[in-house]
């Protein structure tokens, strides 16, 4: 029986050999597949320049127009193919040079669509050939051909995208936003040449000019809808129809970075070079990564510092105490206006300078917010100046010492608006305006009653509008100064039955 055993052994060796060969072959197949995949990936990543661009990781809701917008600043877009199921798209540029410029740029600055980063590389395709029978492809082709039509919406996008000037609106501006903060944020996308800030429709706005339209396009794509600070100060960005800004003064309202010799202008504080230099080095306190947000405390301190009014956060001037000067000495309640922007804790009229006062807010954020909105406003016929004080607190007079009533303690005042964390009052903070928002109005109070009340405060009522429930209303005075005076006099006014009127500045107009 040795032969069968030998035969069996031979069969076993053959079986084992075949098994080893099979495993080896399978491993080679797997290895080859893996290498092939790697090679394919390598070929995609190292594809030679082509006028067809491959775009990956698009958000689900991305539209063809948004994909086209990525290529518009670099030249003519001649075709597009989107793969919705794979969140990918192919964009065909008019020339290979335009495609090279686009890829080179987006290699250094990650493009975003709807705040989602997308990835761009050359395609292995040299041109896009879309199926003429595919209706969707036909619709895309029509959109692409519309780029060349002067009357088309896409052409308007192209014209807008060719402007280096952005129009910026700040929504929900709880913390101050200054010209220098905008410069720090937007300069991450290119050279910022000029900035003009202003208030329109009771909203802080700015016009910002880049040196290149491509920089403006990328900044808009990355920053539109982002918050400068945590949960507030939202950027709303559009292209301006202007192609060049005319800046006459370098101050905290406007700046031409190409002409440092420009004057500050009448009544406007000029840029303090030492503060600007220190501020530019304090990169950790500003927006470091896009998208992202700042810590509110350091952000507000940095914003105030950028205005050239105070030292940087962490140094002298980062307290919650304000120094208010050039007050009308005959009016003792001018500090009431700061209540709109925070909870006043203590007030001290200076003994040897009765037109100046120290006002302690609950924290430095509130102090900086009040300073940003109130500095330079006209109150009771005088333009007030508001800065941060070197004092950390306002000291109460010692027991038994008569300070002639110059120091007041409001720590337990019922007028505080911001005691509750997350209160809706935080969302309704606006710069001084001629239009006031009234709330907590008793049901039996009429429009005539309120008009008479505000007229007796020393102003002229231009317009009035009740809300539907008649518990709230808007009232418009003839000037911002009149509105400020009315707010000071009438906020918390007893309307009867222990029901007190609430007054604040409004962003709306009548």
Short mmCIF file of C-alpha atoms in Angstrom, two decimals:
data_model
loop_
_atom_site.label_atom_id
_atom_site.label_comp_id
_atom_site.label_asym_id
_atom_site.label_seq_id
_atom_site.Cartn_x
_atom_site.Cartn_y
_atom_site.Cartn_z
CA UNK A 1 0.00 0.00 0.00
CA UNK A 2 3.00 2.25 -0.25
CA UNK A 3 2.10 3.46 -3.69
CA UNK A 4 -1.27 4.74 -2.79
CA UNK A 5 0.28 6.39 0.25
CA UNK A 6 2.92 7.97 -1.97
CA UNK A 7 0.20 8.90 -4.38
CA UNK A 8 -1.81 10.36 -1.54
CA UNK A 9 1.17 12.34 -0.37
CA UNK A 10 1.74 13.56 -3.89
CA UNK A 11 -1.90 14.55 -4.12
CA UNK A 12 -1.64 16.31 -0.78
CA UNK A 13 1.48 18.15 -1.93
CA UNK A 14 -0.29 19.08 -5.11
CA UNK A 15 -3.33 20.24 -3.17
CA UNK A 16 -1.14 22.27 -0.79
CA UNK A 17 0.87 23.63 -3.69
CA UNK A 18 -2.27 24.64 -5.53
CA UNK A 19 -3.62 26.26 -2.40
CA UNK A 20 -0.39 28.22 -1.91
CA UNK A 21 -0.36 29.23 -5.55
CA UNK A 22 -4.02 30.23 -5.35
CA UNK A 23 -3.41 32.36 -2.25
CA UNK A 24 -0.31 33.84 -3.85
CA UNK A 25 -2.18 34.62 -7.03
CA UNK A 26 -5.07 36.12 -5.08
CA UNK A 27 -2.64 38.22 -3.07
CA UNK A 28 -1.07 39.45 -6.30
CA UNK A 29 -4.52 40.31 -7.61
CA UNK A 30 -5.26 42.23 -4.43
CA UNK A 31 -1.86 43.84 -4.52
CA UNK A 32 -2.29 44.70 -8.15
CA UNK A 33 -5.71 46.11 -7.49
CA UNK A 34 -4.32 48.13 -4.64
CA UNK A 35 -1.40 49.34 -6.70
CA UNK A 36 -3.72 50.05 -9.54
CA UNK A 37 -5.94 52.08 -7.24
CA UNK A 38 -2.94 53.92 -5.87
CA UNK A 39 -1.65 54.47 -9.35
CA UNK A 40 -5.01 55.73 -10.46
CA UNK A 41 -5.18 58.04 -7.46
CA UNK A 42 -1.65 59.18 -8.16
CA UNK A 43 -2.51 59.84 -11.77
CA UNK A 44 -5.52 61.91 -10.72
CA UNK A 45 -3.52 63.93 -8.23
CA UNK A 46 -0.68 64.45 -10.66
CA UNK A 47 -2.77 64.93 -13.78
CA UNK A 48 -1.15 67.36 -16.20
CA UNK A 49 -2.75 70.78 -16.60
CA UNK A 50 -6.06 70.69 -18.41
CA UNK A 51 -8.75 73.25 -18.99
CA UNK A 52 -11.18 70.80 -17.32
CA UNK A 53 -11.24 71.13 -13.52
CA UNK A 54 -12.41 68.33 -11.22
CA UNK A 55 -14.25 69.61 -8.12
CA UNK A 56 -14.94 67.24 -5.20
CA UNK A 57 -16.84 67.21 -1.87
CA UNK A 58 -19.50 69.66 -2.94
CA UNK A 59 -22.35 70.23 -0.46
CA UNK A 60 -25.56 68.43 -1.41
CA UNK A 61 -27.44 71.66 -2.05
CA UNK A 62 -24.74 73.28 -4.22
CA UNK A 63 -26.12 74.72 -7.47
CA UNK A 64 -24.52 74.90 -10.90
CA UNK A 65 -24.36 78.69 -10.59
CA UNK A 66 -22.30 78.38 -7.41
CA UNK A 67 -19.90 75.97 -9.09
CA UNK A 68 -19.60 78.30 -12.07
CA UNK A 69 -18.88 81.17 -9.67
CA UNK A 70 -15.69 79.40 -8.57
CA UNK A 71 -14.28 79.73 -12.07
CA UNK A 72 -15.68 83.09 -13.16
CA UNK A 73 -12.95 85.27 -11.61
CA UNK A 74 -10.29 83.41 -13.58
CA UNK A 75 -11.81 83.53 -17.06
CA UNK A 76 -14.54 82.24 -19.32
CA UNK A 77 -16.40 79.07 -18.27
CA UNK A 78 -17.37 77.04 -21.34
CA UNK A 79 -19.01 73.93 -19.88
CA UNK A 80 -20.04 72.20 -16.68
CA UNK A 81 -21.03 68.70 -15.64
CA UNK A 82 -22.29 68.00 -12.12
CA UNK A 83 -22.48 64.55 -10.50
CA UNK A 84 -25.02 65.14 -7.74
CA UNK A 85 -24.87 61.63 -6.36
CA UNK A 86 -21.10 61.83 -5.93
CA UNK A 87 -20.98 65.49 -4.81
CA UNK A 88 -18.60 66.21 -7.65
CA UNK A 89 -18.49 68.44 -10.70
CA UNK A 90 -16.35 69.10 -13.76
CA UNK A 91 -15.83 72.68 -14.89
CA UNK A 92 -14.42 73.45 -18.31
CA UNK A 93 -12.56 76.74 -18.63
CA UNK A 94 -12.12 78.61 -21.89
CA UNK A 95 -8.34 78.25 -21.86
CA UNK A 96 -5.76 76.08 -20.15
CA UNK A 97 -4.09 79.22 -18.81
CA UNK A 98 -7.30 80.19 -16.97
CA UNK A 99 -7.52 76.68 -15.49
CA UNK A 100 -3.88 76.81 -14.34
CA UNK A 101 -4.46 80.18 -12.65
CA UNK A 102 -7.56 78.80 -10.94
CA UNK A 103 -5.86 75.64 -9.63
CA UNK A 104 -2.76 77.53 -8.50
CA UNK A 105 -4.87 80.00 -6.56
CA UNK A 106 -7.13 77.43 -4.89
CA UNK A 107 -4.05 75.38 -3.93
CA UNK A 108 -3.13 78.13 -1.46
CA UNK A 109 -6.66 79.27 -0.51
CA UNK A 110 -9.29 76.58 0.03
CA UNK A 111 -12.50 77.50 -1.82
CA UNK A 112 -15.86 77.25 -0.03
CA UNK A 113 -19.41 76.77 -1.26
CA UNK A 114 -22.09 77.44 1.34
CA UNK A 115 -19.41 77.53 4.01
CA UNK A 116 -18.24 73.99 3.07
CA UNK A 117 -14.64 73.54 1.84
CA UNK A 118 -14.39 71.93 -1.61
CA UNK A 119 -11.36 70.41 -3.35
CA UNK A 120 -10.09 71.28 -6.81
CA UNK A 121 -7.65 69.53 -9.13
CA UNK A 122 -6.99 69.02 -12.82
CA UNK A 123 -9.10 66.41 -14.61
CA UNK A 124 -7.71 63.74 -16.94
CA UNK A 125 -10.30 64.92 -19.44
CA UNK A 126 -9.10 67.51 -21.94
CA UNK A 127 -12.64 68.65 -22.69
CA UNK A 128 -16.20 67.93 -21.56
CA UNK A 129 -18.52 66.11 -23.92
CA UNK A 130 -22.08 66.14 -22.61
CA UNK A 131 -24.89 63.98 -23.99
CA UNK A 132 -27.10 66.16 -26.16
CA UNK A 133 -30.10 63.97 -25.30
CA UNK A 134 -29.68 64.57 -21.57
CA UNK A 135 -32.14 67.31 -20.60
CA UNK A 136 -30.25 68.17 -17.47
CA UNK A 137 -27.04 68.57 -19.43
CA UNK A 138 -28.87 70.77 -21.90
CA UNK A 139 -30.10 72.98 -19.06
CA UNK A 140 -26.55 73.28 -17.76
CA UNK A 141 -25.29 74.14 -21.24
CA UNK A 142 -27.92 76.85 -21.51
CA UNK A 143 -26.73 78.30 -18.22
CA UNK A 144 -23.15 78.21 -19.47
CA UNK A 145 -24.05 79.82 -22.79
CA UNK A 146 -25.93 82.49 -20.86
CA UNK A 147 -22.59 83.64 -19.47
CA UNK A 148 -21.88 85.09 -22.88
CA UNK A 149 -25.24 86.92 -23.02
CA UNK A 150 -24.97 90.54 -21.81
CA UNK A 151 -28.53 90.46 -20.48
CA UNK A 152 -28.24 87.23 -18.52
CA UNK A 153 -28.23 86.77 -14.75
CA UNK A 154 -24.99 84.83 -14.97
CA UNK A 155 -23.38 87.73 -16.83
CA UNK A 156 -24.43 89.97 -13.96
CA UNK A 157 -22.68 87.56 -11.60
CA UNK A 158 -19.60 87.74 -13.80
CA UNK A 159 -19.70 91.55 -13.85
CA UNK A 160 -20.13 91.68 -10.07
CA UNK A 161 -17.38 89.16 -9.50
CA UNK A 162 -15.01 91.31 -11.53
CA UNK A 163 -15.27 94.09 -8.93
CA UNK A 164 -12.56 94.24 -6.24
CA UNK A 165 -14.98 96.04 -3.87
CA UNK A 166 -17.17 94.20 -1.37
CA UNK A 167 -20.18 95.59 0.48
CA UNK A 168 -20.28 94.22 4.04
CA UNK A 169 -23.21 94.36 6.46
CA UNK A 170 -22.86 93.25 10.09
CA UNK A 171 -25.97 91.57 11.52
CA UNK A 172 -26.57 91.07 15.26
CA UNK A 173 -23.67 93.34 16.21
CA UNK A 174 -23.46 92.64 19.94
CA UNK A 175 -19.73 93.41 20.11
CA UNK A 176 -18.10 96.38 18.40
CA UNK A 177 -16.68 95.77 14.93
CA UNK A 178 -14.09 98.26 13.74
CA UNK A 179 -12.30 99.08 10.55
CA UNK A 180 -9.13 97.39 11.79
CA UNK A 181 -10.92 94.19 12.74
CA UNK A 182 -12.30 93.99 9.18
CA UNK A 183 -8.83 94.61 7.76
CA UNK A 184 -7.34 91.81 9.84
CA UNK A 185 -10.02 89.34 8.78
CA UNK A 186 -10.18 90.15 5.06
CA UNK A 187 -6.43 90.56 4.57
CA UNK A 188 -6.13 86.77 4.88
CA UNK A 189 -7.50 86.61 1.33
CA UNK A 190 -5.36 89.28 -0.31
CA UNK A 191 -4.14 92.85 -0.07
CA UNK A 192 -6.77 95.17 1.39
CA UNK A 193 -6.28 98.61 -0.14
CA UNK A 194 -9.16 100.72 1.21
CA UNK A 195 -12.03 100.51 3.71
CA UNK A 196 -14.93 102.88 4.36
CA UNK A 197 -17.29 102.20 7.30
CA UNK A 198 -20.69 103.82 7.84
CA UNK A 199 -24.14 103.26 9.34
CA UNK A 200 -27.09 102.83 6.98
CA UNK A 201 -30.61 101.78 7.91
CA UNK A 202 -29.34 101.55 11.49
CA UNK A 203 -26.84 98.85 10.52
CA UNK A 204 -23.06 98.97 10.57
CA UNK A 205 -21.79 98.58 7.00
CA UNK A 206 -18.50 98.78 5.18
CA UNK A 207 -17.06 98.99 1.67
CA UNK A 208 -13.77 97.12 1.35
CA UNK A 209 -11.50 97.18 -1.71
CA UNK A 210 -8.99 94.46 -2.56
CA UNK A 211 -6.11 94.87 -4.98
CA UNK A 212 -7.50 92.05 -7.13
CA UNK A 213 -11.10 90.95 -7.92
CA UNK A 214 -10.05 87.32 -7.37
CA UNK A 215 -9.32 88.13 -3.72
CA UNK A 216 -12.76 89.72 -3.34
CA UNK A 217 -14.43 86.65 -4.86
CA UNK A 218 -12.61 84.26 -2.54
CA UNK A 219 -13.27 86.37 0.55
CA UNK A 220 -16.97 86.45 -0.26
CA UNK A 221 -17.11 82.69 -0.79
CA UNK A 222 -15.33 81.97 2.49
CA UNK A 223 -16.75 84.64 4.80
CA UNK A 224 -20.35 85.29 3.78
CA UNK A 225 -22.56 84.12 6.65
CA UNK A 226 -19.69 83.64 9.11
CA UNK A 227 -19.73 85.06 12.65
CA UNK A 228 -16.83 87.34 13.59
CA UNK A 229 -17.40 86.66 17.29
CA UNK A 230 -19.13 83.73 18.95
CA UNK A 231 -22.82 83.61 17.94
CA UNK A 232 -22.97 87.25 16.82
CA UNK A 233 -21.64 89.87 14.42
CA UNK A 234 -22.61 87.92 11.29
CA UNK A 235 -21.02 88.96 7.99
CA UNK A 236 -23.38 89.54 5.04
CA UNK A 237 -21.27 90.12 1.93
CA UNK A 238 -22.15 91.18 -1.61
CA UNK A 239 -20.17 92.62 -4.49
CA UNK A 240 -20.38 96.38 -4.83
CA UNK A 241 -21.09 98.04 -8.17
CA UNK A 242 -18.15 100.33 -7.41
CA UNK A 243 -14.74 99.37 -8.76
CA UNK A 244 -12.73 101.94 -6.80
CA UNK A 245 -13.20 103.69 -3.45
CA UNK A 246 -12.38 107.36 -2.97
CA UNK A 247 -10.99 107.77 0.56
CA UNK A 248 -10.24 111.32 1.74
CA UNK A 249 -9.28 110.68 5.37
CA UNK A 250 -7.37 108.09 7.39
CA UNK A 251 -9.22 107.69 10.69
CA UNK A 252 -11.39 105.16 12.53
CA UNK A 253 -14.14 105.48 9.87
CA UNK A 254 -12.15 105.22 6.65
CA UNK A 255 -8.67 104.17 5.61
CA UNK A 256 -6.55 104.14 2.46
CA UNK A 257 -3.66 101.78 3.18
CA UNK A 258 -1.86 102.93 0.04
CA UNK A 259 -1.79 106.59 1.20
CA UNK A 260 -0.71 106.83 4.85
CA UNK A 261 -0.16 110.58 4.46
CA UNK A 262 -3.90 111.38 4.27
CA UNK A 263 -5.23 113.67 7.05
CA UNK A 264 -7.54 112.45 9.81
CA UNK A 265 -10.29 114.96 9.01
CA UNK A 266 -12.21 117.29 11.28
CA UNK A 267 -13.33 115.83 14.58
CA UNK A 268 -12.16 112.30 13.78
CA UNK A 269 -9.49 110.51 15.83
CA UNK A 270 -6.49 109.56 13.74
CA UNK A 271 -4.87 106.17 13.79
CA UNK A 272 -2.40 105.80 16.62
CA UNK A 273 0.67 104.16 15.00
CA UNK A 274 1.79 102.56 18.29
CA UNK A 275 -1.60 100.99 18.89
CA UNK A 276 -1.84 99.86 15.27
CA UNK A 277 1.61 98.27 15.45
CA UNK A 278 0.83 96.50 18.71
CA UNK A 279 -2.52 95.40 17.40
CA UNK A 280 -1.07 93.91 14.25
CA UNK A 281 1.21 91.73 16.37
CA UNK A 282 -1.65 90.48 18.51
CA UNK A 283 -2.65 87.87 15.96
CA UNK A 284 -3.95 85.44 18.55
CA UNK A 285 -6.80 87.77 19.51
CA UNK A 286 -8.14 88.01 15.96
CA UNK A 287 -9.81 85.63 13.58
CA UNK A 288 -7.15 83.01 13.00
CA UNK A 289 -8.90 80.38 10.92
CA UNK A 290 -11.66 80.69 8.37
CA UNK A 291 -14.38 79.68 9.05
CA UNK A 292 -14.32 80.27 12.81
CA UNK A 293 -15.15 82.59 15.64
CA UNK A 294 -13.45 84.60 18.35
CA UNK A 295 -13.68 84.41 22.08
CA UNK A 296 -16.10 87.27 22.89
CA UNK A 297 -14.01 88.76 25.69
CA UNK A 298 -10.73 88.97 23.81
CA UNK A 299 -12.55 89.92 20.61
CA UNK A 300 -14.31 92.89 22.12
CA UNK A 301 -11.10 94.05 23.76
CA UNK A 302 -9.24 93.70 20.48
CA UNK A 303 -11.96 95.60 18.65
CA UNK A 304 -11.79 98.48 21.07
CA UNK A 305 -8.01 98.49 20.83
CA UNK A 306 -8.21 98.55 17.06
CA UNK A 307 -10.21 101.75 17.21
CA UNK A 308 -7.10 103.43 18.59
CA UNK A 309 -8.84 104.34 21.82
CA UNK A 310 -7.47 101.90 24.40
CA UNK A 311 -4.62 99.55 25.17
CA UNK A 312 -4.73 95.92 24.10
CA UNK A 313 -6.59 93.30 26.09
CA UNK A 314 -4.72 92.20 29.17
CA UNK A 315 -3.10 95.61 29.62
CA UNK A 316 -4.35 98.79 31.25
CA UNK A 317 -7.71 99.83 29.88
CA UNK A 318 -9.35 96.40 29.75
CA UNK A 319 -11.63 97.11 32.72
CA UNK A 320 -15.39 97.49 32.79
CA UNK A 321 -15.17 101.15 33.85
CA UNK A 322 -15.84 103.96 31.39
CA UNK A 323 -14.61 107.54 31.54
CA UNK A 324 -17.27 109.78 30.00
CA UNK A 325 -16.33 113.43 29.44
CA UNK A 326 -17.84 116.63 28.02
CA UNK A 327 -21.16 115.91 29.70
CA UNK A 328 -23.77 118.59 30.23
CA UNK A 329 -23.21 119.49 33.88
CA UNK A 330 -26.82 120.63 34.29
CA UNK A 331 -28.15 117.14 33.51
CA UNK A 332 -27.48 114.52 36.16
CA UNK A 333 -28.82 111.40 34.46
CA UNK A 334 -26.83 111.28 31.23
CA UNK A 335 -25.32 107.95 32.37
CA UNK A 336 -28.74 106.39 31.80
CA UNK A 337 -27.95 106.07 28.09
CA UNK A 338 -25.25 103.48 28.84
CA UNK A 339 -27.96 101.18 30.24
CA UNK A 340 -28.94 100.37 26.66
CA UNK A 341 -25.62 98.52 26.20
CA UNK A 342 -25.21 96.91 29.61
CA UNK A 343 -26.05 97.00 33.28
CA UNK A 344 -24.67 100.08 35.06
CA UNK A 345 -23.31 99.16 38.50
CA UNK A 346 -21.92 102.43 39.83
CA UNK A 347 -21.54 106.05 38.71
CA UNK A 348 -19.18 108.70 40.06
CA UNK A 349 -19.18 112.36 38.96
CA UNK A 350 -15.62 113.67 39.24
CA UNK A 351 -15.33 116.22 42.06
CA UNK A 352 -12.99 118.64 40.29
CA UNK A 353 -14.43 118.06 36.82
CA UNK A 354 -18.20 117.95 36.96
CA UNK A 355 -18.54 117.39 33.20
CA UNK A 356 -16.85 113.98 33.53
CA UNK A 357 -17.94 110.74 35.16
CA UNK A 358 -16.75 107.21 35.82
CA UNK A 359 -19.36 104.58 34.94
CA UNK A 360 -18.85 100.97 36.00
CA UNK A 361 -20.56 98.35 33.82
CA UNK A 362 -21.07 94.66 34.69
CA UNK A 363 -18.06 93.60 32.62
CA UNK A 364 -15.56 94.82 30.05
CA UNK A 365 -17.65 93.56 27.12
CA UNK A 366 -20.50 95.87 28.05
CA UNK A 367 -18.11 98.76 28.61
CA UNK A 368 -16.53 98.32 25.19
CA UNK A 369 -19.92 97.99 23.53
CA UNK A 370 -21.18 101.20 25.15
CA UNK A 371 -17.97 102.99 24.18
CA UNK A 372 -18.23 101.85 20.57
CA UNK A 373 -21.81 103.08 20.17
CA UNK A 374 -21.81 106.23 22.31
CA UNK A 375 -18.45 107.88 21.74
CA UNK A 376 -18.99 111.01 19.63
CA UNK A 377 -22.78 111.09 20.11
CA UNK A 378 -24.50 114.38 20.89
CA UNK A 379 -26.34 114.45 24.21
CA UNK A 380 -28.08 117.49 25.63
CA UNK A 381 -26.29 119.76 23.18
CA UNK A 382 -22.75 118.45 23.77
CA UNK A 383 -20.71 115.80 21.95
CA UNK A 384 -19.59 113.30 24.59
CA UNK A 385 -16.33 111.39 24.67
CA UNK A 386 -16.29 107.82 25.96
CA UNK A 387 -13.10 105.86 26.68
CA UNK A 388 -12.10 102.98 28.92
CA UNK A 389 -10.80 104.05 32.32
CA UNK A 390 -7.61 102.82 33.96
CA UNK A 391 -9.70 102.11 37.08
CA UNK A 392 -10.95 98.58 37.55
CA UNK A 393 -13.90 99.58 39.78
CA UNK A 394 -15.68 102.70 40.98
CA UNK A 395 -15.10 102.94 44.72
CA UNK A 396 -17.99 103.84 47.02
CA UNK A 397 -17.41 106.65 49.54
CA UNK A 398 -16.26 105.55 52.94
CA UNK A 399 -18.87 105.34 55.68
CA UNK A 400 -19.60 108.72 57.17
CA UNK A 401 -17.97 110.60 54.29
CA UNK A 402 -20.25 113.01 52.42
CA UNK A 403 -19.31 113.09 48.75
CA UNK A 404 -22.18 115.47 47.92
CA UNK A 405 -24.12 112.74 46.16
CA UNK A 406 -21.51 112.40 43.41
CA UNK A 407 -21.36 108.58 43.70
CA UNK A 408 -24.37 106.34 43.07
CA UNK A 409 -24.68 102.56 43.48
CA UNK A 410 -27.02 100.83 41.01
CA UNK A 411 -25.97 97.24 41.68
CA UNK A 412 -29.50 96.25 42.74
CA UNK A 413 -31.34 98.46 40.25
CA UNK A 414 -34.53 97.02 38.71
CA UNK A 415 -33.52 98.70 35.43
CA UNK A 416 -30.91 96.08 34.55
CA UNK A 417 -31.69 94.53 31.17
CA UNK A 418 -29.00 91.87 30.92
CA UNK A 419 -29.12 89.97 34.21
CA UNK A 420 -30.34 86.74 32.60
CA UNK A 421 -27.73 84.84 30.54
CA UNK A 422 -28.93 84.35 26.98
CA UNK A 423 -31.62 87.03 27.35
CA UNK A 424 -33.25 88.21 24.12
CA UNK A 425 -32.13 91.71 25.07
CA UNK A 426 -28.63 90.70 23.91
CA UNK A 427 -30.02 90.27 20.38
CA UNK A 428 -31.64 93.71 20.30
CA UNK A 429 -28.66 95.99 20.78
CA UNK A 430 -28.31 98.62 18.06
CA UNK A 431 -26.45 101.91 17.57
CA UNK A 432 -28.23 105.14 18.49
CA UNK A 433 -30.87 106.02 15.89
CA UNK A 434 -33.81 108.39 15.51
CA UNK A 435 -36.24 105.46 15.75
CA UNK A 436 -37.00 104.00 19.17
CA UNK A 437 -38.57 100.66 20.06
CA UNK A 438 -41.20 100.81 22.81
CA UNK A 439 -42.43 97.79 24.75
CA UNK A 440 -44.52 96.94 27.80
CA UNK A 441 -47.20 99.43 26.69
CA UNK A 442 -50.48 99.20 28.69
CA UNK A 443 -53.54 98.26 26.64
CA UNK A 444 -55.38 101.52 27.42
CA UNK A 445 -52.53 103.75 26.18
CA UNK A 446 -53.20 105.32 22.78
CA UNK A 447 -50.94 106.61 20.02
CA UNK A 448 -51.83 110.19 21.01
CA UNK A 449 -50.78 109.48 24.60
CA UNK A 450 -47.35 108.27 23.50
CA UNK A 451 -46.86 111.07 20.98
CA UNK A 452 -47.62 113.63 23.70
CA UNK A 453 -45.32 111.90 26.18
CA UNK A 454 -42.36 111.93 23.80
CA UNK A 455 -43.07 115.47 22.59
CA UNK A 456 -42.97 116.67 26.19
CA UNK A 457 -39.50 115.09 26.50
CA UNK A 458 -38.26 117.90 24.28
CA UNK A 459 -38.42 116.41 20.79
CA UNK A 460 -40.55 116.29 17.66
CA UNK A 461 -42.31 113.03 16.82
CA UNK A 462 -42.01 112.39 13.06
CA UNK A 463 -43.76 109.02 12.84
CA UNK A 464 -45.42 106.36 14.97
CA UNK A 465 -46.45 102.75 14.42
CA UNK A 466 -48.10 100.23 16.76
CA UNK A 467 -47.25 96.54 16.47
CA UNK A 468 -50.21 94.23 15.95
CA UNK A 469 -50.60 93.33 19.63
CA UNK A 470 -50.31 97.04 20.61
CA UNK A 471 -47.94 96.09 23.43
CA UNK A 472 -45.02 97.35 21.34
CA UNK A 473 -44.49 100.26 18.97
CA UNK A 474 -41.94 102.24 16.96
CA UNK A 475 -41.64 105.98 17.38
CA UNK A 476 -39.40 108.17 15.21
CA UNK A 477 -37.95 111.43 16.49
CA UNK A 478 -36.62 114.17 14.21
CA UNK A 479 -32.96 113.62 15.19
CA UNK A 480 -30.77 111.01 16.85
CA UNK A 481 -30.02 113.50 19.64
CA UNK A 482 -33.75 113.85 20.40
CA UNK A 483 -34.11 110.06 20.44
CA UNK A 484 -31.19 109.73 22.88
CA UNK A 485 -32.71 112.34 25.18
CA UNK A 486 -36.14 110.67 25.01
CA UNK A 487 -34.64 107.29 25.83
CA UNK A 488 -32.80 108.71 28.84
CA UNK A 489 -35.90 110.48 30.14
CA UNK A 490 -38.56 107.86 29.42
CA UNK A 491 -37.03 104.40 29.76
CA UNK A 492 -38.71 102.77 32.78
CA UNK A 493 -41.33 105.56 32.84
CA UNK A 494 -44.30 104.57 35.01
CA UNK A 495 -47.31 104.36 32.71
CA UNK A 496 -49.67 103.65 35.62
CA UNK A 497 -50.54 100.50 37.51
CA UNK A 498 -46.83 99.95 38.19
CA UNK A 499 -46.31 99.18 34.48
CA UNK A 500 -43.05 100.68 33.24
CA UNK A 501 -42.30 101.63 29.63
CA UNK A 502 -39.25 99.98 28.04
CA UNK A 503 -37.35 102.07 25.48
CA UNK A 504 -34.43 101.04 23.26
CA UNK A 505 -32.90 102.00 19.92
CA UNK A 506 -34.35 100.25 16.87
CA UNK A 507 -32.72 99.07 13.65
CA UNK A 508 -36.02 99.55 11.82
CA UNK A 509 -37.46 102.69 10.30
CA UNK A 510 -41.06 103.77 9.87
#
